[in-house]
Every structure is written in structure tokens, then in C-alpha cells.
Coordinates of C-alpha atoms in Angstrom, one line a residue:
Chain A
M1 CA 26.6 -17.8 4.5
P2 CA 25.4 -14.4 5.8
L3 CA 22.5 -14.5 8.2
P4 CA 19.6 -12.2 7.5
V5 CA 17.9 -10.6 10.5
I6 CA 15.0 -8.2 11.0
S7 CA 16.4 -5.0 12.5
G8 CA 13.4 -2.6 12.1
V9 CA 9.7 -2.8 11.8
G10 CA 7.0 -0.3 10.8
F11 CA 3.2 -0.8 10.9
I12 CA 0.2 0.9 9.4
T13 CA -2.5 -1.7 10.2
S14 CA -6.0 -2.1 11.3
I15 CA -4.7 -2.9 14.8
G16 CA -2.4 0.0 15.1
N17 CA -0.2 2.5 13.3
S18 CA 2.9 2.1 15.5
R19 CA 4.9 -0.7 17.1
P20 CA 3.6 -0.1 20.6
S21 CA -0.1 0.0 19.5
V22 CA 0.3 -3.2 17.4
L23 CA 2.1 -4.9 20.3
R24 CA -0.7 -4.0 22.7
S25 CA -3.4 -5.2 20.2
L26 CA -1.6 -8.6 19.8
R27 CA -1.0 -9.1 23.5
E28 CA -4.6 -8.1 24.5
L29 CA -6.2 -9.5 21.4
R30 CA -7.8 -6.2 20.4
H31 CA -9.2 -6.4 16.9
G32 CA -9.2 -3.6 14.3
I33 CA -12.4 -4.4 12.5
E34 CA -15.3 -1.9 12.3
P35 CA -18.6 -1.6 10.5
F36 CA -17.9 -0.3 7.0
E37 CA -20.3 0.6 4.2
F38 CA -18.8 -0.3 0.8
F39 CA -19.8 1.8 -2.2
G40 CA -22.2 3.7 0.0
N41 CA -24.6 0.8 -0.3
P42 CA -26.3 -0.3 2.9
N43 CA -27.9 -3.2 1.1
L44 CA -24.6 -5.1 0.6
Q45 CA -24.2 -8.2 2.7
V46 CA -20.6 -7.4 3.6
K47 CA -20.8 -5.1 6.6
V48 CA -17.3 -4.8 8.1
A49 CA -13.7 -4.2 7.3
G50 CA -10.3 -3.9 9.0
T51 CA -10.1 -0.1 8.8
I52 CA -6.9 1.9 8.9
K53 CA -7.5 4.6 11.5
G54 CA -6.3 8.2 11.0
F55 CA -6.1 8.0 7.2
S56 CA -8.8 8.9 4.6
F57 CA -8.9 8.7 0.8
P58 CA -12.4 9.9 0.0
T59 CA -11.6 10.6 -3.7
P60 CA -8.9 9.7 -6.2
N61 CA -7.6 13.3 -5.9
W62 CA -4.6 13.4 -3.5
R63 CA -5.6 16.9 -2.4
D64 CA -8.5 15.3 -0.6
W65 CA -6.4 12.7 1.3
N66 CA -5.5 12.8 5.0
W67 CA -3.0 11.0 7.2
P68 CA -1.9 11.4 10.8
D69 CA 0.2 14.5 11.5
E70 CA 3.2 12.5 12.7
F71 CA 4.0 11.4 9.2
T72 CA 5.5 13.5 6.4
V73 CA 4.4 12.9 2.8
D74 CA 6.1 15.1 0.3
R75 CA 3.8 16.5 -2.4
E76 CA 6.3 15.6 -5.0
L77 CA 5.9 12.0 -4.0
L78 CA 2.2 12.2 -3.3
R79 CA 1.2 12.8 -6.9
G80 CA 2.5 9.3 -7.9
L81 CA 1.2 7.4 -4.9
A82 CA -1.8 5.2 -4.4
P83 CA -3.5 5.1 -1.0
H84 CA -1.4 2.1 -0.1
G85 CA 1.7 4.0 -1.2
V86 CA 0.9 6.6 1.5
Y87 CA 0.5 3.8 4.1
A88 CA 3.8 2.3 2.8
L89 CA 5.7 5.5 3.1
C90 CA 4.5 6.0 6.7
A91 CA 5.4 2.4 7.6
L92 CA 8.8 2.7 6.0
Q93 CA 9.5 5.9 7.9
Q94 CA 8.7 4.1 11.1
A95 CA 10.9 1.1 10.2
L96 CA 13.9 3.2 9.3
D97 CA 13.6 5.2 12.6
D98 CA 13.2 1.9 14.4
A99 CA 16.4 0.5 12.8
G100 CA 18.3 3.7 13.4
L101 CA 18.7 4.4 9.7
A102 CA 18.6 7.7 7.8
A103 CA 17.5 8.0 4.2
S104 CA 21.1 8.7 3.4
D105 CA 22.0 5.2 4.6
L106 CA 20.0 3.6 1.8
T107 CA 21.6 5.0 -1.3
S108 CA 24.5 2.6 -1.6
S109 CA 24.2 -0.3 -4.0
D110 CA 24.3 -2.7 -1.0
T111 CA 20.7 -1.8 -0.2
G112 CA 17.7 -3.1 -2.1
L113 CA 14.0 -2.9 -2.0
F114 CA 11.4 -5.6 -2.5
C115 CA 7.7 -4.7 -2.4
A116 CA 4.4 -6.4 -2.8
S117 CA 0.9 -5.0 -3.5
A118 CA -1.8 -5.7 -6.0
G119 CA -1.7 -2.2 -7.3
S120 CA -4.6 0.2 -6.8
P121 CA -7.8 -0.8 -8.4
F122 CA -9.2 2.5 -7.0
L123 CA -6.8 4.7 -9.0
L124 CA -6.7 2.4 -12.0
A125 CA -10.5 2.5 -12.3
N126 CA -10.3 6.3 -12.0
C127 CA -7.7 6.5 -14.7
L128 CA -9.5 4.2 -17.1
N129 CA -12.8 6.1 -16.5
Q130 CA -11.1 9.4 -17.4
L131 CA -9.8 7.8 -20.6
R132 CA -13.2 6.4 -21.5
E133 CA -14.9 9.7 -20.8
T134 CA -12.5 11.6 -23.0
R135 CA -12.3 8.8 -25.6
G136 CA -8.6 8.3 -24.9
E137 CA -7.6 11.9 -24.9
R138 CA -7.1 12.6 -21.2
A139 CA -6.0 11.0 -17.9
S140 CA -3.6 12.0 -15.2
P141 CA 0.1 11.7 -16.3
M142 CA 0.7 9.8 -13.1
G143 CA -2.2 7.4 -13.7
V144 CA 0.0 4.5 -14.6
V145 CA 2.7 4.8 -12.0
S146 CA 0.2 5.4 -9.2
S147 CA -2.0 2.5 -9.9
I148 CA -0.5 -0.6 -11.5
A149 CA 1.0 -3.4 -9.6
G150 CA 4.6 -2.2 -9.0
T151 CA 3.5 1.3 -7.9
L152 CA 5.1 0.7 -4.5
N153 CA 8.5 -0.2 -5.8
F154 CA 8.4 2.6 -8.5
N155 CA 7.7 5.3 -6.0
L156 CA 9.7 4.1 -3.0
A157 CA 12.8 3.2 -5.1
A158 CA 12.9 6.6 -6.7
H159 CA 12.1 8.5 -3.5
F160 CA 14.8 6.8 -1.4
Q161 CA 17.2 6.6 -4.3
I162 CA 17.6 2.9 -4.1
T163 CA 20.4 1.6 -6.3
G164 CA 20.5 -2.0 -5.2
A165 CA 18.0 -4.7 -6.2
V166 CA 14.5 -3.4 -6.8
C167 CA 11.6 -5.6 -7.5
G168 CA 7.9 -6.1 -6.9
F169 CA 6.2 -9.5 -6.3
V170 CA 2.8 -10.6 -7.4
S171 CA 1.5 -13.8 -6.0
A172 CA -1.8 -12.6 -4.5
C173 CA -1.9 -13.3 -0.8
S174 CA 1.6 -14.7 -0.6
S175 CA 3.2 -11.7 -2.4
S176 CA 4.9 -10.1 0.5
S177 CA 6.0 -13.5 1.8
H178 CA 7.7 -14.0 -1.5
A179 CA 9.3 -10.5 -1.2
L180 CA 10.6 -11.4 2.3
G181 CA 11.8 -14.9 1.2
Y182 CA 13.7 -13.5 -1.8
A183 CA 15.1 -10.6 0.3
M184 CA 16.5 -13.3 2.7
D185 CA 18.2 -14.9 -0.3
E186 CA 19.7 -11.6 -1.5
I187 CA 21.4 -11.3 1.9
R188 CA 22.4 -15.0 2.1
L189 CA 23.8 -15.0 -1.4
G190 CA 25.9 -11.9 -0.6
R191 CA 24.2 -9.8 -3.3
Q192 CA 22.9 -7.2 -0.8
R193 CA 23.7 -6.3 2.8
R194 CA 20.4 -4.6 3.5
M195 CA 16.9 -5.1 2.1
L196 CA 13.8 -3.0 2.6
V197 CA 10.7 -5.3 2.4
V198 CA 7.4 -3.5 2.1
G199 CA 3.9 -5.1 1.7
A200 CA 0.8 -2.9 1.3
E201 CA -2.7 -2.7 0.0
D202 CA -5.4 -0.1 -0.4
M203 CA -8.3 -0.4 2.0
T204 CA -11.0 0.5 -0.5
A205 CA -14.1 -1.0 -1.9
E206 CA -12.3 -1.4 -5.2
S207 CA -9.7 -3.6 -3.6
I208 CA -11.9 -5.6 -1.3
M209 CA -15.4 -6.0 -2.9
P210 CA -14.3 -8.0 -6.0
F211 CA -13.7 -10.8 -3.5
S212 CA -17.4 -10.6 -2.5
C213 CA -18.2 -11.7 -6.1
M214 CA -16.2 -14.9 -5.3
R215 CA -18.3 -15.3 -2.1
V216 CA -15.2 -15.4 0.1
L217 CA -16.0 -12.4 2.3
S218 CA -17.7 -12.8 5.7
T219 CA -21.2 -11.5 5.8
N220 CA -21.2 -11.6 9.6
P221 CA -22.0 -8.0 10.7
D222 CA -20.4 -8.4 14.1
P223 CA -16.9 -6.9 14.1
A224 CA -15.9 -9.1 17.0
K225 CA -16.9 -12.3 15.3
A226 CA -16.7 -11.8 11.5
S227 CA -13.1 -12.9 11.3
R228 CA -12.7 -16.1 13.3
P229 CA -10.1 -18.5 11.7
F230 CA -10.5 -22.2 12.5
D231 CA -13.9 -21.6 14.2
V232 CA -16.7 -23.9 13.1
G233 CA -18.9 -20.8 12.5
R234 CA -16.4 -19.0 10.2
D235 CA -18.0 -17.8 6.9
G236 CA -15.3 -15.9 5.0
F237 CA -12.6 -13.3 5.4
V238 CA -12.7 -9.7 6.4
G239 CA -10.8 -7.4 4.1
T240 CA -8.2 -4.9 5.2
G241 CA -5.3 -2.8 3.9
G242 CA -2.4 -0.9 5.3
A243 CA 1.3 -1.4 5.1
V244 CA 4.2 -3.1 6.9
A245 CA 7.9 -2.4 6.3
L246 CA 10.7 -4.7 7.5
I247 CA 14.3 -3.8 7.5
V248 CA 16.3 -7.0 6.7
E249 CA 20.0 -6.9 7.2
D250 CA 23.1 -9.1 7.3
A251 CA 23.4 -9.9 11.0
G252 CA 27.0 -8.6 11.0
L253 CA 26.0 -5.2 9.5
A254 CA 23.1 -4.9 12.0
R255 CA 25.3 -5.7 15.0
S256 CA 28.1 -3.4 13.8
R257 CA 25.6 -0.6 13.9
G258 CA 24.4 -1.6 17.3
A259 CA 20.9 -2.2 15.9
R260 CA 18.2 -4.1 17.8
V261 CA 17.8 -7.5 16.2
Y262 CA 14.2 -8.7 16.4
A263 CA 14.6 -12.1 14.9
D264 CA 17.0 -14.1 12.8
L265 CA 15.5 -15.3 9.4
V266 CA 16.8 -18.8 9.2
G267 CA 14.9 -20.3 6.4
W268 CA 12.1 -20.2 3.9
G269 CA 10.3 -22.5 1.4
Q270 CA 7.7 -22.4 -1.2
A271 CA 5.6 -24.9 -3.1
G272 CA 2.6 -24.9 -5.4
D273 CA -0.6 -26.8 -5.0
G274 CA -0.8 -27.7 -8.7
H275 CA -4.6 -27.7 -8.1
S276 CA -6.9 -24.7 -8.7
V277 CA -6.7 -21.1 -9.6
A278 CA -8.7 -20.0 -6.5
I279 CA -9.3 -22.9 -4.2
S280 CA -6.8 -24.4 -1.8
H281 CA -5.7 -28.0 -2.2
P282 CA -8.2 -30.0 -0.1
Q283 CA -5.4 -31.6 1.9
G284 CA -3.2 -28.6 1.9
A285 CA -0.6 -30.4 -0.1
G286 CA 1.3 -27.4 -1.4
L287 CA 1.3 -25.7 2.0
S288 CA 2.6 -28.9 3.7
E289 CA 5.5 -29.1 1.2
A290 CA 6.3 -25.4 1.7
M291 CA 6.4 -25.9 5.4
R292 CA 8.7 -28.9 5.0
R293 CA 11.0 -27.0 2.7
A294 CA 11.2 -24.0 5.0
L295 CA 12.1 -26.3 7.9
A296 CA 14.7 -28.1 5.9
D297 CA 16.2 -24.8 4.7
A298 CA 16.4 -23.7 8.3
G299 CA 17.7 -27.0 9.5
V300 CA 14.9 -27.1 12.1
A301 CA 12.8 -30.1 13.1
S302 CA 9.1 -29.7 13.3
G303 CA 9.2 -30.4 17.0
E304 CA 11.4 -27.3 17.5
I305 CA 8.7 -24.9 16.2
E306 CA 7.0 -23.4 19.1
Y307 CA 4.5 -21.1 17.3
V308 CA 2.9 -21.1 13.9
N309 CA 1.4 -17.9 12.6
A310 CA -1.2 -19.5 10.3
H311 CA -2.3 -18.1 7.0
A312 CA -5.9 -19.0 8.0
T313 CA -8.2 -16.3 6.7
S314 CA -11.5 -17.5 8.1
T315 CA -12.8 -19.1 5.0
P316 CA -14.3 -22.6 5.4
G317 CA -12.2 -24.3 2.8
G318 CA -8.9 -22.5 3.3
D319 CA -8.7 -23.0 7.0
R320 CA -9.6 -26.6 6.7
S321 CA -6.8 -27.2 4.2
E322 CA -4.3 -25.5 6.4
A323 CA -5.4 -27.5 9.5
L324 CA -4.8 -30.7 7.5
A325 CA -1.4 -29.4 6.3
L326 CA -0.5 -28.6 9.9
H327 CA -1.5 -32.1 11.0
S328 CA 0.6 -33.5 8.2
V329 CA 3.8 -31.6 9.2
F330 CA 3.4 -31.4 13.0
T331 CA 0.7 -33.7 14.5
S332 CA 1.8 -36.7 12.6
A333 CA 5.4 -36.1 13.8
G334 CA 4.3 -35.8 17.4
A335 CA 4.8 -32.1 17.4
R336 CA 2.3 -29.6 18.9
P337 CA 3.3 -26.0 18.4
R338 CA 1.0 -23.1 19.4
V339 CA -1.1 -22.1 16.4
S340 CA -3.0 -18.9 15.8
S341 CA -4.1 -16.7 12.9
T342 CA -3.7 -13.0 13.7
K343 CA -6.1 -12.3 10.8
A344 CA -8.8 -12.7 13.5
L345 CA -7.6 -9.3 14.7
T346 CA -6.5 -7.6 11.5
G347 CA -8.7 -9.0 8.8
H348 CA -6.9 -10.3 5.7
G349 CA -4.4 -7.9 4.2
L350 CA -4.0 -9.8 0.8
S351 CA -0.6 -9.0 -0.6
L352 CA 0.3 -7.3 2.7
A353 CA -0.5 -10.3 4.8
G354 CA 2.8 -12.2 4.7
A355 CA 5.0 -9.3 5.6
M356 CA 2.5 -8.1 8.2
E357 CA 2.5 -11.4 10.0
A358 CA 6.3 -11.8 9.7
G359 CA 6.4 -8.4 11.5
F360 CA 4.0 -9.7 14.2
C361 CA 6.3 -12.8 14.6
A362 CA 9.3 -10.6 14.9
L363 CA 7.5 -8.7 17.7
A364 CA 6.5 -11.9 19.4
I365 CA 10.1 -13.1 19.5
A366 CA 11.5 -9.8 20.6
E367 CA 8.9 -8.9 23.2
G368 CA 8.5 -12.5 24.5
F369 CA 4.9 -13.5 23.8
T370 CA 2.8 -15.8 21.7
P371 CA -0.3 -14.3 20.0
G372 CA -3.5 -16.1 20.8
A373 CA -6.3 -17.3 18.5
A374 CA -8.8 -14.5 18.9
H375 CA -12.6 -14.9 18.3
L376 CA -12.3 -18.7 18.5
E377 CA -15.3 -20.1 20.3
Q378 CA -15.8 -23.6 18.9
P379 CA -12.9 -24.9 16.9
D380 CA -13.6 -26.8 13.8
P381 CA -13.3 -30.6 14.5
V382 CA -10.6 -30.7 11.8
C383 CA -8.4 -28.8 14.3
D384 CA -8.6 -31.5 16.9
G385 CA -5.0 -32.1 18.1
L386 CA -3.8 -28.5 17.2
D387 CA -2.9 -26.2 20.1
L388 CA -5.0 -23.0 19.5
P389 CA -4.5 -20.8 22.6
R390 CA -7.5 -18.6 23.3
A391 CA -5.4 -15.8 24.8
S392 CA -1.9 -14.5 24.1
L393 CA 0.7 -16.2 26.2
D394 CA 3.8 -14.8 27.9
E395 CA 5.9 -17.4 26.2
A396 CA 8.7 -16.3 24.0
P397 CA 9.0 -18.7 21.1
R398 CA 12.5 -19.7 20.0
F399 CA 11.4 -20.8 16.5
I400 CA 8.3 -19.5 14.6
L401 CA 6.9 -20.7 11.3
N402 CA 5.0 -18.0 9.3
N403 CA 2.6 -19.4 6.7
S404 CA 1.1 -17.7 3.6
S405 CA -1.0 -19.0 0.7
G406 CA -2.1 -17.2 -2.4
F407 CA -4.3 -17.8 -5.5
G408 CA -3.1 -20.5 -7.8
G409 CA -1.9 -22.5 -4.8
S410 CA 1.2 -20.5 -4.2
N411 CA 2.4 -21.3 -0.7
V412 CA 5.3 -19.6 1.2
C413 CA 6.6 -20.2 4.7
H414 CA 9.4 -18.5 6.7
V415 CA 11.2 -19.7 9.8
L416 CA 12.2 -17.1 12.3
R417 CA 14.5 -17.7 15.3
R418 CA 15.1 -15.8 18.5
P419 CA 18.5 -14.2 18.3
N420 CA 21.2 -15.6 20.7
Chain B
M1 CA -18.9 5.3 -38.0
E2 CA -17.6 7.4 -35.2
P3 CA -14.3 9.3 -35.8
T4 CA -11.4 7.8 -33.9
A5 CA -8.7 10.4 -34.5
S6 CA -8.3 13.3 -32.2
T7 CA -10.6 16.1 -33.1
G8 CA -8.2 18.8 -31.9
E9 CA -10.9 20.0 -29.6
T10 CA -10.6 20.0 -25.8
P11 CA -11.7 16.6 -24.6
H12 CA -15.2 16.5 -23.3
R13 CA -15.4 16.5 -19.5
T14 CA -18.6 15.9 -17.6
D15 CA -17.5 17.9 -14.6
K16 CA -17.9 21.7 -14.6
P17 CA -14.9 24.1 -14.4
E18 CA -16.0 25.4 -11.0
D19 CA -15.9 21.8 -9.7
R20 CA -12.4 21.4 -10.8
I21 CA -11.2 24.4 -8.8
R22 CA -13.3 23.7 -5.7
H23 CA -10.1 23.1 -3.6
F24 CA -8.6 26.5 -4.6
P25 CA -8.9 29.4 -2.1
A26 CA -12.1 31.4 -2.3
P27 CA -10.5 34.6 -3.7
V28 CA -9.1 32.5 -6.6
R29 CA -12.5 30.9 -7.3
D30 CA -14.0 34.4 -7.3
A31 CA -11.3 35.6 -9.6
F32 CA -12.0 32.7 -12.0
A33 CA -15.7 33.6 -11.9
R34 CA -15.0 37.3 -12.7
F35 CA -12.6 36.2 -15.5
Q36 CA -15.1 33.8 -17.1
A37 CA -17.8 36.5 -16.9
G38 CA -15.6 38.5 -19.2
G39 CA -15.3 41.6 -17.2
D40 CA -11.9 41.3 -15.5
A41 CA -8.8 40.4 -17.6
A42 CA -6.5 40.9 -14.6
A43 CA -8.3 38.1 -12.8
L44 CA -6.5 35.5 -14.9
E45 CA -3.2 35.9 -13.1
P46 CA -4.3 34.7 -9.6
V47 CA -6.0 31.7 -11.3
V48 CA -2.8 30.7 -13.2
F49 CA -0.7 31.1 -10.1
A50 CA -3.1 28.9 -8.1
I51 CA -2.9 26.2 -10.8
L52 CA 0.9 26.4 -10.7
E53 CA 1.0 26.2 -6.9
D54 CA -1.3 23.2 -7.1
F55 CA 1.0 21.2 -9.3
I56 CA 4.4 22.5 -8.3
P57 CA 6.4 19.5 -7.1
K58 CA 7.9 21.1 -4.0
T59 CA 6.0 23.7 -2.0
P60 CA 7.6 27.1 -2.9
A61 CA 9.2 29.2 -0.2
Q62 CA 7.0 32.1 -1.1
P63 CA 3.8 32.5 -3.0
L64 CA 4.3 32.6 -6.8
A65 CA 2.7 36.0 -6.8
A66 CA 5.7 37.3 -4.9
V67 CA 8.4 35.9 -7.2
P68 CA 9.7 37.7 -10.3
L69 CA 7.7 37.1 -13.4
T70 CA 11.0 36.3 -15.2
S71 CA 11.4 33.2 -13.0
R72 CA 11.8 30.0 -15.1
L73 CA 9.4 27.2 -14.4
I74 CA 11.9 24.4 -14.5
D75 CA 15.2 25.9 -13.5
D76 CA 14.0 28.4 -10.8
L77 CA 10.7 27.0 -9.6
G78 CA 11.4 23.2 -9.7
F79 CA 8.8 22.1 -12.2
D80 CA 9.5 18.9 -14.1
S81 CA 7.9 17.6 -17.3
I82 CA 5.2 15.6 -15.4
A83 CA 4.1 18.7 -13.5
I84 CA 4.1 20.8 -16.6
T85 CA 2.0 18.2 -18.4
E86 CA -0.5 18.3 -15.4
V87 CA -0.6 22.1 -15.6
V88 CA -1.3 22.0 -19.4
F89 CA -4.1 19.4 -19.0
F90 CA -5.7 21.3 -16.2
T91 CA -5.4 24.6 -18.0
E92 CA -6.9 23.2 -21.2
D93 CA -9.8 21.8 -19.4
L94 CA -10.5 24.8 -17.2
F95 CA -10.4 27.4 -19.9
G96 CA -11.5 25.2 -22.8
I97 CA -8.3 25.8 -24.8
R98 CA -5.9 23.4 -26.6
I99 CA -2.1 23.6 -26.1
S100 CA 0.2 21.6 -28.2
N101 CA 3.5 20.1 -27.1
E102 CA 5.4 22.4 -29.4
E103 CA 3.7 25.4 -28.0
I104 CA 4.3 24.6 -24.4
L105 CA 8.0 23.8 -25.0
K106 CA 8.5 27.5 -25.9
V107 CA 7.1 28.6 -22.6
Q108 CA 10.0 29.1 -20.2
T109 CA 9.0 31.7 -17.6
L110 CA 6.0 32.7 -15.5
E111 CA 5.4 35.7 -17.8
D112 CA 5.7 33.5 -20.9
L113 CA 3.0 31.3 -19.4
L114 CA 0.7 34.1 -18.4
G115 CA 1.0 35.8 -21.9
F116 CA 0.5 32.5 -23.6
I117 CA -2.7 31.6 -21.8
R118 CA -4.0 35.1 -22.3
E119 CA -3.6 34.8 -26.0
K120 CA -5.1 31.3 -26.1
V121 CA -8.1 32.3 -24.1
A122 CA -8.6 35.5 -26.2
A123 CA -8.7 33.2 -29.3
R124 CA -11.4 31.0 -27.9
P125 CA -14.5 30.8 -30.1
G126 CA -17.1 33.2 -28.9
C127 CA -14.7 35.3 -26.9

């Protein structure tokens, strides 16, 4: 069976817009969270966000948008893009450069594209407002393709002339983990030799503030403490956006090109909670099962996992469920991997989170370090027995487990291995 | 009961025409103001060129004012049906005119478009 590997990474995240800047943030535990005023309303209780530096989208009109000079965004493409499409294009440009691939290498039917985003509530609201204002007679011709879930794959597939498998995944905060898992399967089943995996989200009030209505956002105004997964004082997640692109290839193809292999993707698993539309199973039942399935798929024992990148978003209930799930899979088997949630640094990227954290895991393996548990002062007692390092460690994990959970109890886990 | 069918009128917009061209160069905004005031028919051309340059899919090698008026929108200048739809919507809203699909399909070149918009604007009520 072909082995899928990660051979290129690209990051537009709150903790950096390049591989070196993200690497530094992860090693030094520098967070990307800043004060942020949503809807221009200083009275809102939510005061911070994981901002994406160097980009601005002040209006729905692309003529008002800005991005760093080092990235190229064609105007022909721009008219159909959401803000997170701009992030995604910039991340994918980086990942392709990193993998040593040109756009002309992507047009064979051996290359596919799997994407994940929730669409752009910012542009969808604008389109619908135009329609309401004109009683259905006027809206941008690009209103649909720039805003609905799927906008990423529509735009990127057309722009890069992808003729292999093209699909978008929608499972909330496990969306891009699904995209990566199914991309692994495309390679393993021999259907594709190369997959582009892109997760992205807008960083706008329209994407983030609806979560405030569920009372799941932190109201802590301190950027250095608002996102603190597993801490007893956690009070909700900090929203972020951005994009991460991963180049996933058949190991043989990557090596024949002389590409750098960051990590082998040796297994994945998924399982549902069967419990609630929005609340994690109280014992983390689905996540436990997803971890076990991923380990079984990889043929790896729980004791061999040296680092777990937890999904933990800094919500009281979700982090507790995950801690219990980790005890079920690891502590009860006498295993004690390092555990951290890098969302302490980035905030929670929603659909983007799984691919972002898989990218971080790939960096950890390739660069030889283990990300620490930032902002953790007093661990929740439910974490007793888990190894939550307070600083990043110069330890290169051989096997990593990357966890994601989404609404409806959709849990996805990947196992990454250091290449031989 | 409110009518639900299209009235054939330009859809109501709450923003003003000058707001819609706020990102155009100042000389173009001045030309639009002169044209709207009714005193300068020649001022239409730079406004239409600015609209086209705003929606053209690929940035043109030279300003549209410098290319032959016989240039074809699709075959020579790289417009596609989406960009032409955007130009039609924008032009309708800016000048308060109505352009049907059948009419715009007959427009092939820059001079076709300029002539067409001139006729439409001249036929506006009150002009």
C-alpha cells in the first residue's frame, strides 16, 4: 500500500505567515492573540482574537483588501475569493514552493485537492443583504462562489487546473482533519499520487461572533491568558482564522523528486459521539474511539505515541472530555505521552484547526521539538496523570497523534511518524 | 399586496452613485460629476473605461483609452461573461439605466459599448 507523506507546508496563521515564523512561535510559545473589537462595539464581552497580521478585509469589496507584498493574488481569481480564500492562496503558494512544485506540476489527473472551510458568513451576509435591499434583483454575480461552503475548492481547483479528485469537507472543527484523512486514503488506495489539503477560515466578526451566542468564547480580555487549554481558569475559546496548506504525496513520488519529507502519515481514524449537536460526550467516548481507530490503522500501540496535539480549545466541557478520553486511551494503558494544545497560541481555527495542527505536528517531527502547553498555570485536576510540558522541548517525537473534534460529536485523529 | 415581479426599473440602491466610484481615480470621478451635471458628453468615455478596467479579469497591458475602439471585449480584451455581467450591473446602477441580456449580447467592441451606453443614458427619463 502506498505511504502518504507530507512534503510541503504553508502557513497563514495568527502565529506567523511563514514556516520559519510559525516554527519560532511554537518553539518559544509566542501567541498570536491580540485585543480585537468585534462589530466596532466596545461593549461586547469578547475582547480578543487570533489576528492574521499583514492582511486586512475592511469591506466585502475586494478592492479594499490588502495582503503582504510577497504574495501574488490575480485579480481574475480575487473576484471569486472570500477573505479565507486569499489566506488559502497564500498558504498554498508557500506549500508548493516548499515542496519544490510548480503550478504546472498539478494539472495531471494524479493530483487532487481536498479543502475545508465553513464558507464566508461575511460575504454571504453581504450578498443576501444586497438581494434583500433590491428585492431579489441585484447581487454580485460572484456572490455564491465566493461565500458558500465549498468556495475554497471551487476557486483553487479552477485556478490550479486540478483534474484529479476535488472535494470540500464540512464537519465543523474536524473538517480539515477529515480532508487530510481522506487525502491519505486517496494515496493509500492508489487513486491519487498527490493531494493538496487546504483548511481555511475567515477571521471576521461574522465567522467568530455567532459562537459568542453559544457562550463558548472566552471573555478574558488578556491576550496572554484568554486561551489556556486544560487550565482550571479556562472560560472558552479565542477565535481565529487563516489558512494552512499541506502537500501530501505518495512517499515514492516525493522521494523520486528529492523532496523533503516532513512526516509519514501512517494512520487515521474517526468516530462519532452519538450524543449532542454541540456538546462533547462527557467522557469523550467518540474521541477515545477515534484515537483507538487511528492507532489501530497505523499499527501503533498507545505507548509508542510520544506527543499528542490535543484538540482542546479552552472550553470547560470540551477540554474535560478530551482529558478523560486521553486517560482512557493512554493513562489506563500505562502510557504517558507529552500532551499540549497549540490553540493556546493560535486560538481556535474552526474548520482550519485540524490541518493547521497537522502542519504543526509535521514541523515538530521535522525540526525535532515538542510544542509545550502555553498559558497553563494551574492544570484542571481532571488532567492529573497527563504530561503537559509548560515549555516546548527539544525532543523529536517519533510518533504523534493529532486530535480534532467537531459539532455533532465528529472526532478525527491522525498518526504521524518521523520518516526513516 | 406588494408586486413581486420585476418592475423593469433599476433596482433601488441605498448608496449614492458617487459612493460606488469612490475607488476610481480622481479625474474619473470629476468626469462623472461633469457628465451627471449634463454639461459634458465627452466625460462619459473615461468613466466607462474606468468601469471596464475595474472589472477586466486580467490587468491590461496598456490603458483601455490607448487601445483601438474596435477592440472586442471578449476576444481581444479578455472579458468573460461574469465580468461583463458585473460591468452591466455596475453601469445600470451608476447611470440609472436598464440593460437587458439581449441588448448586451449585441455589444461586441469598445465603441459598441460606448455608443450603447450613450443611447441608454440619453433615453433616461428627465434627460
